[in-house]
C-alpha cells in the first residue's frame, strides 16, 4: 500500500518538475520578448533632444515649437533666420554651453558654476534672437527663458529616416533605414553566393557521391557550422578584405561584399544539410518512374528530384537567411560599419546586429540611444520571426505530398 | 520461326546474400499478355524488373544468366540502359504521377528523349491518353496538377505516360492493387486493348485478374519458376501440384 503510494508520489513529483521547467522556459521567453518591446517601443514616447539637455529661447521669441529637423538645421547653420521656421525676420543666434565664457568670467559663474543657470537666463533675456542648447541642470527653475517644445519621435522618422546619429546633439537622429537595408543587403548577398554552391554540394552528396565520400564530406560540412563566428570574422578581415580591396581597387576592403561572402560561408552548412535531406526525401517511386521512362540520372535530378524537393530547398534558403540576418560578430568585423544607405556591394554597410553589439556598451542605461538599440532589436526579432513563419508555412506543404 | 519477344535463360539473381531468382527459363511471344503469380516474396516483381533493369538501382545486386528482348541480351555491354527503358515501359504498383500538370506528366518521356516538336508532343499526349481511356475525363483540364485526379485516374495517367514513348513491351507491377473494383475493371479492359500493340508482363496477386487478362500465366515460388503455360491450363489442369494448390487457394 505504502509502496504504491510512494511510487505514485514519485511519478507525480517528476511530472511536476517537468511541468515547471517547461512553464519557466515559456514564461522566460515571453518575458524577454515583452521586455524587448517595452524598451524598444518606449523610444516613441520621447523627444529627440539629446539626453539630459534642453533647448531654450528667449521669452520674447514667438517661436517656441520646433521639429527635430529644424533644430538640426538651425545648429548646422543651414537655417540662419527665424522666419525660416515661422518666426520674425531676425538672424538666429546660437548658444552652446562652451560659449558662456564669452559673456561671463569664471569668477562670475562661481567656483562650482553655481551661478550658471542664472547667467544663462540673463543672456537669453538680453538676446531675444538666441537659441540655447544647455544641460538640464543649468536651466533656471521658474526662469524667464522659454523651453522649446519638440515633437516626440515619430515612427516614420525612425523607420524611413536615412540618418543614424543616436548620439548627435542637440537632437539625435534615429533613422534605421540604412541599418535595415544594410542587414537585408548583406543577407541577400550571402544567399545569392551560398545558394548555388550549397545546392550543388547538396545534389552531389544526395545523388552522386557514393557512400564512402559522403561519409567524409558530411562531417566536414557539419564542422563548418561549429566554427565560432569570430573566427570567420577574423579570417574575413585578414584574408577576404585585402583581397576585395585589391581586386576592386578600393580605398577600404570592408564592404557589403565581404560580409556577404563570410555570411554565405556560414550559411552553407544549413543550406547543404537541409537541401540534402529534402533531396533524399524524394520518394523512390518518383525516381523510378522517371528512370523507367528512359530519363537518365541527370534528367531525373533536374526534372523530377529538384522540382519535388523545391519546398525543402526553399526552407533551407530561408533558414540560411535567418542565420545570416542575426549574425553579429563576423559581420561587425568585415563590413566596415558605415551607417549609410547602401548603393553598391563594394561600399561599407552597417547591419542591425553589428550596430547593437558595437553601440550598446556606450549607450547610457535607459537613455534614448539605449532604447533606440532595443528598438533595433525588436526589428531584428520581427525579421527573423517572419522568416520562421514562412518556414512553418512551407513545411506542411512538403508533408502533404 | 517466331522469335520470342521476351526471354530469360537460366537467370539467377542475388540481392547481396539473398538468392532471389534461381535459374529462371521463361519466354513469351509478341503481342501476348503474361501474368506472373505467386505468394509475396517469391521473386515475381524482381523478375519483372529484370527486363527494364530497374534492379540496377539497388546496391549489391548480381545477375547471372541471360535476359533477352528480341533475342538480344539486355545485360550486354553495348546496350544503353536508358535506350532499353524507352523500349520497355513500366507501370508501378502505386500510381506515381510527377508533381506536374497532367499534360507534362504524359509529355515527360518525350521531353527527356529530346523531342521538342510541339505539335508532335501534343499529338502523342492526346493519343496516349486516349489509349489509356483517360482522354475524355481530362481533355479539359490538361494543365491541372496530376494530383487532382482520383487514384484510378492517376494510374491510367501513369499508363498513358508509359505509352507516350511508344514502347514495345509494357511491364505492370500489380497495377490495380491500390484501386477500387471499378477502376480495376477499367485497367483490365485497357490491358485487353493494349495487347493488340504491346507485349505485356503483369504481376498480380489477384487470381481472377490473371485468368481474365492473360494469355499465359507463370507461377513463381521461392525464387523458382514452377510452371509457365497457357492461362486456361494453369487454372484448370496445371501439371504441378504446387500450382494447383496455389491457384485453388489452398495455400499462399
XYZ file of C-alpha atoms in Angstrom:
653
model
C 0.000 0.000 0.000
C 2.727 2.443 1.058
C 4.897 1.198 -1.771
C 2.204 2.097 -4.273
C 1.731 5.463 -2.674
C 5.464 6.181 -2.850
C 5.624 5.148 -6.478
C 2.657 7.353 -7.267
C 4.206 10.237 -5.419
C 7.492 9.829 -7.249
C 5.762 9.929 -10.626
C 3.762 12.978 -9.628
C 6.918 14.682 -8.425
C 8.764 14.051 -11.687
C 5.755 15.247 -13.669
C 5.732 18.379 -11.549
C 9.392 19.072 -12.202
C 8.937 18.583 -15.942
C 5.875 20.814 -15.961
C 7.706 23.501 -14.014
C 10.727 23.552 -16.277
C 8.658 23.806 -19.433
C 6.498 26.535 -17.920
C 9.510 28.508 -16.736
C 11.063 28.317 -20.179
C 7.911 29.573 -21.888
C 7.442 32.365 -19.352
C 11.079 33.352 -19.719
C 10.763 33.601 -23.497
C 7.600 35.686 -23.201
C 9.250 37.937 -20.620
C 12.268 38.538 -22.835
C 10.079 39.462 -25.783
C 7.895 41.718 -23.624
C 10.951 43.451 -22.163
C 12.462 43.893 -25.620
C 9.326 45.527 -26.977
C 8.672 47.603 -23.874
C 12.130 49.151 -24.059
C 12.117 49.392 -27.833
C 8.686 50.961 -28.239
C 9.495 53.378 -25.407
C 11.532 55.323 -27.927
C 8.311 56.756 -29.384
C 7.460 58.358 -26.064
C 10.491 60.594 -26.025
C 11.587 63.780 -27.675
C 14.723 63.544 -29.789
C 16.646 66.123 -27.733
C 19.982 64.728 -26.628
C 19.993 63.054 -23.237
C 19.871 65.431 -20.221
C 19.715 68.584 -22.315
C 17.223 71.308 -23.024
C 16.651 73.872 -25.751
C 15.820 77.380 -24.576
C 14.734 80.526 -26.360
C 14.066 83.980 -25.085
C 10.557 84.568 -23.832
C 10.263 87.375 -26.384
C 10.687 84.927 -29.279
C 7.355 83.831 -30.683
C 8.817 80.540 -31.946
C 8.623 78.032 -29.118
C 7.867 74.876 -31.038
C 10.304 73.295 -33.482
C 10.664 69.990 -35.263
C 13.764 67.887 -34.777
C 14.792 68.544 -38.339
C 14.507 72.325 -37.866
C 16.637 72.201 -34.749
C 19.305 70.238 -36.585
C 19.304 72.690 -39.466
C 19.489 75.651 -37.115
C 22.505 74.290 -35.291
C 24.182 73.271 -38.524
C 23.531 76.872 -39.629
C 21.566 75.785 -42.604
C 18.765 77.979 -41.257
C 20.067 81.354 -40.200
C 16.890 83.410 -39.888
C 13.937 82.881 -37.600
C 11.490 83.410 -40.478
C 12.662 80.113 -41.939
C 10.953 78.400 -39.033
C 7.953 80.692 -38.833
C 9.364 83.481 -36.674
C 10.484 87.056 -37.150
C 12.928 88.366 -39.705
C 15.860 88.338 -37.296
C 19.106 86.364 -37.528
C 19.319 83.292 -35.329
C 21.963 83.482 -32.616
C 23.312 80.144 -31.439
C 24.387 79.480 -27.893
C 26.161 76.383 -26.645
C 27.420 75.895 -23.139
C 31.038 76.488 -24.180
C 30.076 79.978 -25.334
C 29.386 81.068 -21.747
C 32.949 82.321 -21.365
C 32.226 84.973 -23.974
C 29.731 86.525 -21.628
C 30.894 85.836 -18.080
C 34.163 85.281 -16.268
C 34.894 82.221 -14.174
C 34.522 84.301 -11.007
C 31.085 85.462 -12.017
C 29.997 81.888 -12.669
C 31.129 80.801 -9.246
C 33.501 78.101 -8.103
C 31.156 75.243 -8.878
C 29.237 77.056 -11.624
C 26.501 77.655 -9.093
C 25.579 80.913 -10.873
C 25.404 79.261 -14.281
C 21.586 78.857 -14.501
C 21.102 82.454 -13.610
C 23.714 83.676 -16.088
C 22.189 81.689 -18.935
C 18.762 83.024 -18.103
C 20.122 86.555 -18.197
C 21.913 86.048 -21.514
C 18.681 84.840 -23.066
C 16.871 87.882 -21.674
C 19.408 90.131 -23.344
C 19.446 88.296 -26.677
C 15.879 87.835 -27.912
C 17.020 86.048 -31.086
C 19.130 83.448 -29.353
C 18.526 79.734 -29.109
C 20.467 77.953 -26.383
C 21.360 74.305 -26.071
C 22.253 73.596 -22.428
C 22.318 70.818 -19.863
C 19.138 70.352 -17.890
C 20.968 71.136 -14.658
C 21.727 74.666 -15.836
C 18.118 75.536 -16.609
C 16.897 78.008 -14.004
C 13.707 76.749 -12.392
C 10.939 79.299 -12.940
C 13.332 81.227 -15.201
C 12.306 83.801 -17.735
C 13.601 81.806 -20.704
C 11.204 79.612 -22.618
C 11.702 75.887 -23.232
C 11.372 74.905 -26.875
C 8.906 72.068 -27.235
C 9.806 69.423 -29.746
C 7.537 66.684 -31.096
C 8.004 63.152 -29.893
C 9.987 60.777 -32.076
C 7.717 59.568 -34.882
C 7.534 56.023 -36.246
C 8.010 57.240 -39.787
C 11.126 59.203 -38.801
C 12.673 56.085 -37.339
C 11.614 53.539 -39.941
C 12.373 55.596 -43.026
C 14.957 58.034 -41.703
C 18.221 57.941 -43.617
C 20.444 59.175 -40.824
C 21.544 57.170 -37.814
C 23.232 59.546 -35.341
C 21.985 58.367 -31.963
C 24.465 60.479 -30.000
C 24.247 63.681 -32.014
C 23.454 66.949 -30.270
C 21.306 68.925 -29.899
C 18.905 66.417 -31.472
C 19.538 62.727 -32.044
C 18.698 61.147 -35.357
C 17.436 57.607 -35.279
C 16.734 56.670 -38.880
C 17.151 52.872 -39.031
C 16.585 52.628 -42.776
C 20.309 52.341 -43.648
C 20.762 49.660 -40.989
C 17.710 47.733 -42.125
C 18.841 47.904 -45.723
C 22.400 47.018 -44.746
C 21.162 43.905 -42.974
C 18.966 42.861 -45.871
C 21.654 43.548 -48.487
C 24.295 41.555 -46.700
C 21.890 38.672 -46.084
C 20.551 38.556 -49.633
C 24.105 38.768 -50.964
C 25.075 35.904 -48.700
C 22.233 33.752 -50.005
C 22.964 34.586 -53.627
C 26.515 33.373 -53.073
C 25.666 30.401 -50.866
C 22.692 29.015 -52.791
C 24.493 27.850 -55.956
C 27.354 26.305 -54.013
C 25.128 24.859 -51.331
C 22.657 23.392 -53.782
C 25.435 21.947 -55.903
C 27.012 20.348 -52.847
C 23.647 19.017 -51.675
C 22.886 17.481 -55.058
C 26.338 15.953 -55.210
C 26.053 14.454 -51.745
C 22.499 13.202 -52.126
C 22.621 11.933 -55.676
C 26.093 11.408 -56.997
C 28.643 10.797 -54.252
C 28.998 7.195 -53.175
C 28.553 6.451 -49.518
C 32.284 6.493 -48.718
C 32.784 10.052 -49.999
C 29.582 11.115 -48.328
C 30.817 9.792 -45.004
C 33.840 12.071 -45.270
C 32.039 15.115 -46.677
C 29.103 15.253 -44.338
C 31.044 15.630 -41.063
C 33.346 18.130 -42.766
C 30.405 20.310 -43.756
C 28.890 19.980 -40.318
C 32.239 21.076 -38.921
C 31.772 24.361 -40.797
C 28.758 25.043 -38.592
C 30.875 24.549 -35.491
C 33.491 27.200 -36.195
C 32.923 30.227 -33.917
C 31.750 33.260 -35.828
C 34.578 35.431 -34.508
C 37.000 33.085 -36.250
C 35.116 33.576 -39.505
C 35.281 37.305 -38.885
C 38.997 37.148 -38.267
C 39.529 35.126 -41.410
C 37.399 37.597 -43.323
C 39.267 40.599 -42.007
C 42.710 39.180 -42.624
C 42.122 37.322 -45.891
C 38.919 38.385 -47.649
C 39.058 42.120 -47.008
C 42.541 42.707 -48.502
C 41.647 40.507 -51.486
C 38.477 42.516 -52.136
C 40.370 45.761 -51.686
C 42.987 44.766 -54.257
C 40.631 43.120 -56.740
C 38.264 46.056 -56.981
C 40.877 48.692 -56.294
C 39.020 50.173 -53.330
C 40.081 52.549 -50.591
C 38.823 50.116 -47.976
C 38.070 46.453 -48.427
C 35.495 46.356 -45.651
C 32.272 46.144 -47.601
C 28.888 44.530 -48.005
C 30.550 42.029 -50.332
C 33.000 40.913 -47.650
C 30.095 40.474 -45.230
C 28.088 38.543 -47.806
C 30.949 36.181 -48.557
C 31.603 35.420 -44.902
C 27.896 35.023 -44.131
C 27.496 32.890 -47.227
C 30.167 30.526 -45.972
C 28.493 30.473 -42.577
C 25.069 29.719 -44.098
C 26.439 26.868 -46.246
C 26.086 24.081 -43.659
C 22.426 24.948 -43.055
C 21.652 25.110 -46.744
C 23.550 21.945 -47.629
C 22.192 19.811 -44.798
C 18.542 20.776 -45.199
C 18.554 20.700 -49.010
C 20.268 17.344 -48.963
C 17.586 15.967 -46.652
C 14.896 17.377 -48.923
C 16.513 15.822 -51.989
C 16.940 12.457 -50.272
C 13.299 12.544 -49.192
C 12.107 12.482 -52.781
C 10.135 9.233 -52.918
C 11.791 6.325 -54.600
C 8.673 5.926 -56.736
C 9.320 9.321 -58.347
C 12.870 8.436 -59.335
C 11.820 5.017 -60.592
C 9.002 6.490 -62.650
C 11.422 8.902 -64.272
C 14.135 6.326 -64.921
C 11.590 3.835 -66.248
C 10.638 6.396 -68.894
C 14.181 6.387 -70.203
C 15.357 9.520 -68.407
C 18.994 9.361 -67.405
C 20.240 10.157 -63.927
C 20.861 13.817 -64.642
C 17.468 14.359 -66.301
C 15.841 12.688 -63.324
C 17.613 15.066 -60.924
C 16.732 18.194 -62.870
C 13.195 17.331 -63.946
C 11.885 15.289 -61.041
C 14.009 15.388 -57.895
C 14.632 19.138 -57.765
C 11.032 20.191 -58.518
C 9.868 17.695 -55.927
C 12.197 18.967 -53.215
C 11.791 22.634 -54.057
C 9.857 23.458 -50.914
C 12.550 21.846 -48.754
C 15.233 23.751 -50.604
C 13.292 26.986 -50.131
C 13.069 26.264 -46.427
C 16.833 25.722 -46.384
C 17.419 29.040 -48.098
C 15.128 30.909 -45.741
C 16.714 29.338 -42.685
C 20.074 30.295 -44.155
C 18.887 33.899 -44.485
C 17.606 33.705 -40.929
C 21.028 32.709 -39.723
C 22.691 35.426 -41.804
C 20.355 38.175 -40.580
C 21.070 37.519 -36.930
C 24.810 37.019 -37.300
C 26.765 39.694 -35.460
C 30.434 39.217 -34.833
C 31.763 38.275 -38.250
C 29.707 40.992 -39.915
C 30.828 43.572 -37.412
C 34.413 42.753 -38.271
C 34.274 42.837 -42.054
C 31.540 45.198 -43.236
C 33.114 48.499 -42.232
C 30.029 49.638 -40.276
C 29.192 52.846 -42.083
C 25.561 53.701 -41.438
C 24.731 54.832 -44.935
C 22.068 53.585 -47.301
C 23.952 51.054 -49.414
C 24.103 51.633 -53.158
C 26.778 49.119 -54.086
C 28.120 45.852 -52.699
C 31.570 47.382 -52.596
C 30.575 50.023 -50.044
C 30.820 49.628 -46.304
C 27.464 48.888 -44.689
C 26.250 48.506 -41.156
C 23.855 45.805 -40.078
C 21.398 45.830 -37.188
C 23.119 43.212 -35.031
C 26.510 44.822 -35.558
C 25.063 48.180 -34.527
C 23.620 46.777 -31.333
C 26.808 44.968 -30.434
C 29.041 47.923 -31.178
C 26.941 50.636 -29.523
C 25.212 49.062 -26.555
C 28.313 49.332 -24.417
C 28.454 53.091 -24.753
C 24.719 53.795 -24.536
C 23.665 55.007 -21.071
C 21.142 52.701 -19.466
C 17.556 53.792 -20.110
C 18.551 56.641 -22.434
C 17.354 57.418 -25.917
C 20.280 55.660 -27.539
C 19.719 52.623 -25.332
C 16.050 52.471 -26.255
C 16.824 53.005 -29.922
C 19.116 49.971 -29.824
C 16.322 47.979 -28.222
C 14.027 49.100 -30.997
C 16.602 47.767 -33.466
C 16.446 44.526 -31.516
C 12.667 44.473 -31.986
C 13.067 44.946 -35.732
C 15.572 42.124 -35.900
C 13.259 39.920 -33.889
C 10.383 40.700 -36.270
C 12.540 39.927 -39.308
C 13.583 36.530 -38.005
C 10.066 35.867 -36.734
C 8.619 36.480 -40.193
C 11.242 34.172 -41.646
C 10.333 31.423 -39.196
C 6.660 31.822 -40.034
C 7.448 31.428 -43.717
C 9.411 28.256 -42.997
C 6.483 26.924 -40.956
C 4.133 27.655 -43.821
C 6.346 25.808 -46.286
C 6.830 22.742 -44.125
C 3.243 21.385 -44.158
C 3.137 21.793 -47.917
C 6.030 19.417 -48.068
C 4.319 16.898 -45.812
C 1.082 16.972 -47.787
C 2.821 15.496 -50.778
C 10.001 -19.437 -86.614
C 8.508 -16.701 -84.477
C 11.130 -15.094 -82.310
C 10.390 -14.845 -78.605
C 9.776 -11.225 -77.691
C 10.857 -11.561 -74.065
C 13.020 -14.375 -72.846
C 15.089 -15.424 -69.842
C 17.701 -18.171 -69.983
C 18.935 -19.728 -66.756
C 18.610 -16.396 -64.978
C 19.937 -16.119 -61.417
C 19.755 -13.007 -59.249
C 21.095 -12.201 -55.802
C 20.437 -9.252 -53.518
C 23.687 -9.420 -51.593
C 23.463 -12.858 -49.958
C 19.794 -13.323 -50.687
C 19.223 -15.691 -53.590
C 16.128 -14.159 -55.179
C 15.835 -15.802 -58.598
C 17.039 -19.354 -59.092
C 17.668 -20.233 -62.695
C 14.578 -18.975 -64.477
C 13.782 -20.099 -68.019
C 10.899 -18.135 -69.459
C 9.678 -16.851 -72.785
C 6.673 -15.144 -74.303
C 5.659 -14.251 -77.845
C 4.932 -10.851 -79.274
C 1.526 -9.271 -78.503
C 0.672 -11.603 -75.685
C -0.063 -10.940 -72.039
C 1.790 -12.976 -69.451
C 0.621 -12.924 -65.831
C 3.205 -13.557 -63.098
C 1.611 -15.007 -59.977
C 2.856 -16.377 -56.680
C 2.935 -15.581 -52.977
C 4.657 -12.446 -51.685
C 8.437 -12.563 -51.819
C 8.508 -15.270 -54.462
C 10.555 -13.133 -56.858
C 7.899 -12.236 -59.442
C 8.365 -8.461 -59.079
C 12.128 -8.906 -59.137
C 11.777 -10.944 -62.305
C 9.619 -8.237 -63.874
C 12.202 -5.585 -63.043
C 14.932 -7.600 -64.725
C 13.539 -6.569 -68.096
C 13.913 -2.821 -67.693
C 16.948 -3.201 -65.422
C 15.250 -1.457 -62.529
C 17.140 -3.786 -60.217
C 20.289 -1.888 -61.189
C 19.178 0.868 -58.822
C 19.632 -1.385 -55.819
C 23.115 -1.848 -54.386
C 24.697 -5.299 -54.293
C 22.571 -6.883 -56.989
C 24.312 -9.530 -59.021
C 22.913 -11.350 -62.011
C 23.927 -14.498 -63.846
C 22.397 -15.894 -66.994
C 20.680 -14.086 -69.810
C 17.671 -11.850 -70.220
C 16.752 -11.259 -73.845
C 14.474 -8.959 -75.756
C 14.064 -9.748 -79.447
C 16.866 -12.258 -78.985
C 19.375 -9.678 -77.730
C 20.893 -9.808 -74.269
C 19.817 -6.697 -72.396
C 22.670 -7.012 -69.932
C 25.231 -6.812 -72.708
C 27.957 -4.189 -72.522
C 26.993 -2.353 -75.694
C 23.436 -1.692 -74.506
C 22.472 1.668 -73.021
C 20.106 1.365 -70.098
C 18.110 4.494 -70.926
C 17.643 3.240 -74.515
C 16.360 -0.068 -73.156
C 13.905 1.669 -70.837
C 12.479 3.614 -73.738
C 11.560 0.303 -75.344
C 10.275 -1.266 -72.137
C 7.672 0.810 -70.322
C 6.677 0.194 -66.741
C 3.604 0.816 -64.620
C 4.095 0.638 -60.871
C 2.016 -0.764 -58.065
C 1.011 2.614 -56.659
C 0.115 5.453 -59.001
C 3.174 7.707 -59.023
C 2.471 10.744 -61.183
C 5.012 13.564 -61.080
C 4.084 16.759 -59.268
C 3.398 18.365 -62.645
C 0.396 19.012 -64.823
C -1.447 16.148 -66.496
C -0.034 17.184 -69.859
C 3.533 17.426 -68.611
C 3.265 14.017 -66.952
C 2.481 12.366 -70.274
C 4.947 14.523 -72.180
C 7.766 13.753 -69.723
C 9.090 10.697 -71.552
C 9.075 12.563 -74.878
C 10.870 15.547 -73.430
C 13.630 13.510 -71.811
C 14.098 11.867 -75.189
C 14.925 15.252 -76.620
C 11.698 15.672 -78.587
C 10.885 19.374 -78.861
C 8.370 19.414 -81.717
C 5.323 20.967 -80.093
C 2.537 19.605 -82.270
C 4.086 16.134 -82.242
C 4.177 16.180 -78.445
C 0.549 17.337 -78.322
C -0.467 14.548 -80.691
C 1.368 11.916 -78.687
C -0.136 13.139 -75.417
C -3.643 13.012 -76.819
C -3.114 9.601 -78.438
C -1.624 8.140 -75.255
C -4.398 9.490 -73.065
C -6.934 8.020 -75.490
C -5.172 4.658 -75.415
C -5.260 4.776 -71.639
C -9.008 5.576 -71.771
C -8.440 8.825 -69.891
C -8.712 11.426 -72.629
C -12.426 12.163 -72.210
C -12.048 12.684 -68.486
C -9.067 15.041 -68.617
C -9.131 16.766 -72.009
C -10.472 19.979 -70.479
C -8.010 20.131 -67.622
C -4.682 19.104 -69.090
C -2.919 21.897 -67.254
C -4.256 20.932 -63.847
C -1.989 19.114 -61.411
C -1.961 15.351 -61.770
C -2.591 15.124 -58.023
C -6.144 16.383 -58.563
C -7.074 13.107 -60.263
C -8.522 10.126 -58.406
C -6.334 7.097 -57.701
C -7.736 5.143 -60.662
C -7.315 8.114 -62.985
C -3.761 8.617 -61.730
C -2.940 5.010 -62.533
C -4.340 5.364 -66.048
C -2.321 8.561 -66.364
C 0.776 6.554 -65.455
C -0.129 4.043 -68.145
C -0.581 6.880 -70.662
C 2.774 8.252 -69.554
C 4.401 4.898 -70.253
C 2.653 4.584 -73.643
C 3.661 8.061 -74.821
C 7.169 6.981 -75.762
C 5.789 4.054 -77.786
C 7.461 1.156 -76.023
C 7.206 -2.375 -77.395
C 6.869 -4.050 -74.048
C 4.873 -2.989 -71.013
C 5.756 -4.197 -67.518
C 2.978 -3.864 -64.955
C 3.693 -4.422 -61.280
C 0.314 -5.068 -59.636
C -1.148 -2.056 -61.439
C -4.609 -2.436 -59.914
C -3.781 -3.463 -56.375
C -4.313 0.018 -54.954
C -7.545 0.635 -56.837
C -11.263 0.079 -56.302
C -13.136 -2.593 -58.349
C -14.473 -0.134 -60.953
C -11.042 1.363 -61.631
C -9.620 -2.142 -61.676
C -12.130 -3.209 -64.319
C -11.159 -0.217 -66.451
C -7.478 -1.109 -66.196
C -8.234 -4.701 -67.148
C -10.223 -3.619 -70.217
C -7.311 -1.421 -71.073
C -4.826 -4.283 -70.870
C -7.032 -6.253 -73.258
C -6.960 -3.353 -75.728
C -3.246 -2.739 -75.356
C -2.437 -6.352 -76.196
C -3.031 -5.534 -79.869
C 0.097 -3.371 -79.920
C 2.210 -4.306 -76.958
C 3.693 -7.317 -75.277
C 2.681 -7.195 -71.636
C 4.041 -8.742 -68.463
C 1.802 -8.233 -65.457
C 2.431 -9.162 -61.846
C -0.752 -9.761 -59.908
C -1.978 -11.215 -56.645
C -5.488 -11.476 -57.961
C -6.167 -14.908 -59.479
C -9.338 -13.763 -61.237
C -7.457 -10.891 -62.752
C -4.715 -13.179 -64.003
C -7.265 -15.508 -65.578
C -9.228 -12.628 -67.112
C -6.426 -10.657 -68.745
C -3.592 -13.015 -69.574
C -2.776 -15.457 -72.358
C -0.127 -17.286 -70.361
C 0.476 -17.475 -66.639
C 3.722 -18.114 -64.789
C 3.686 -19.351 -61.213
C 6.678 -18.391 -59.072
C 7.514 -19.874 -55.719
C 10.574 -19.146 -53.539
C 12.557 -17.715 -56.410
C 11.795 -20.513 -58.831
C 9.528 -20.567 -61.824
C 7.370 -23.583 -61.031
C 5.211 -23.609 -64.113
C 4.513 -21.410 -67.137
C 1.742 -22.354 -69.544
C -1.491 -21.219 -71.112
C -3.606 -19.414 -68.561
C -6.544 -21.724 -69.086
C -4.388 -24.750 -68.425
C -2.757 -23.256 -65.318
C -6.145 -22.501 -63.773
C -7.865 -25.740 -64.750
C -5.309 -28.513 -65.116
C -1.795 -27.471 -64.052
C 1.000 -30.022 -64.318
C 2.387 -29.324 -60.851
C 0.679 -29.957 -57.536
C 2.064 -26.712 -56.048
C 0.461 -24.665 -58.813
C -2.834 -26.418 -58.334
C -2.762 -25.712 -54.608
C -1.942 -22.068 -55.132
C -4.487 -21.239 -57.814
C -7.260 -23.008 -55.939
C -6.389 -21.018 -52.833
C -5.187 -23.878 -50.692
C -2.008 -22.006 -49.781
C -0.285 -18.721 -50.387
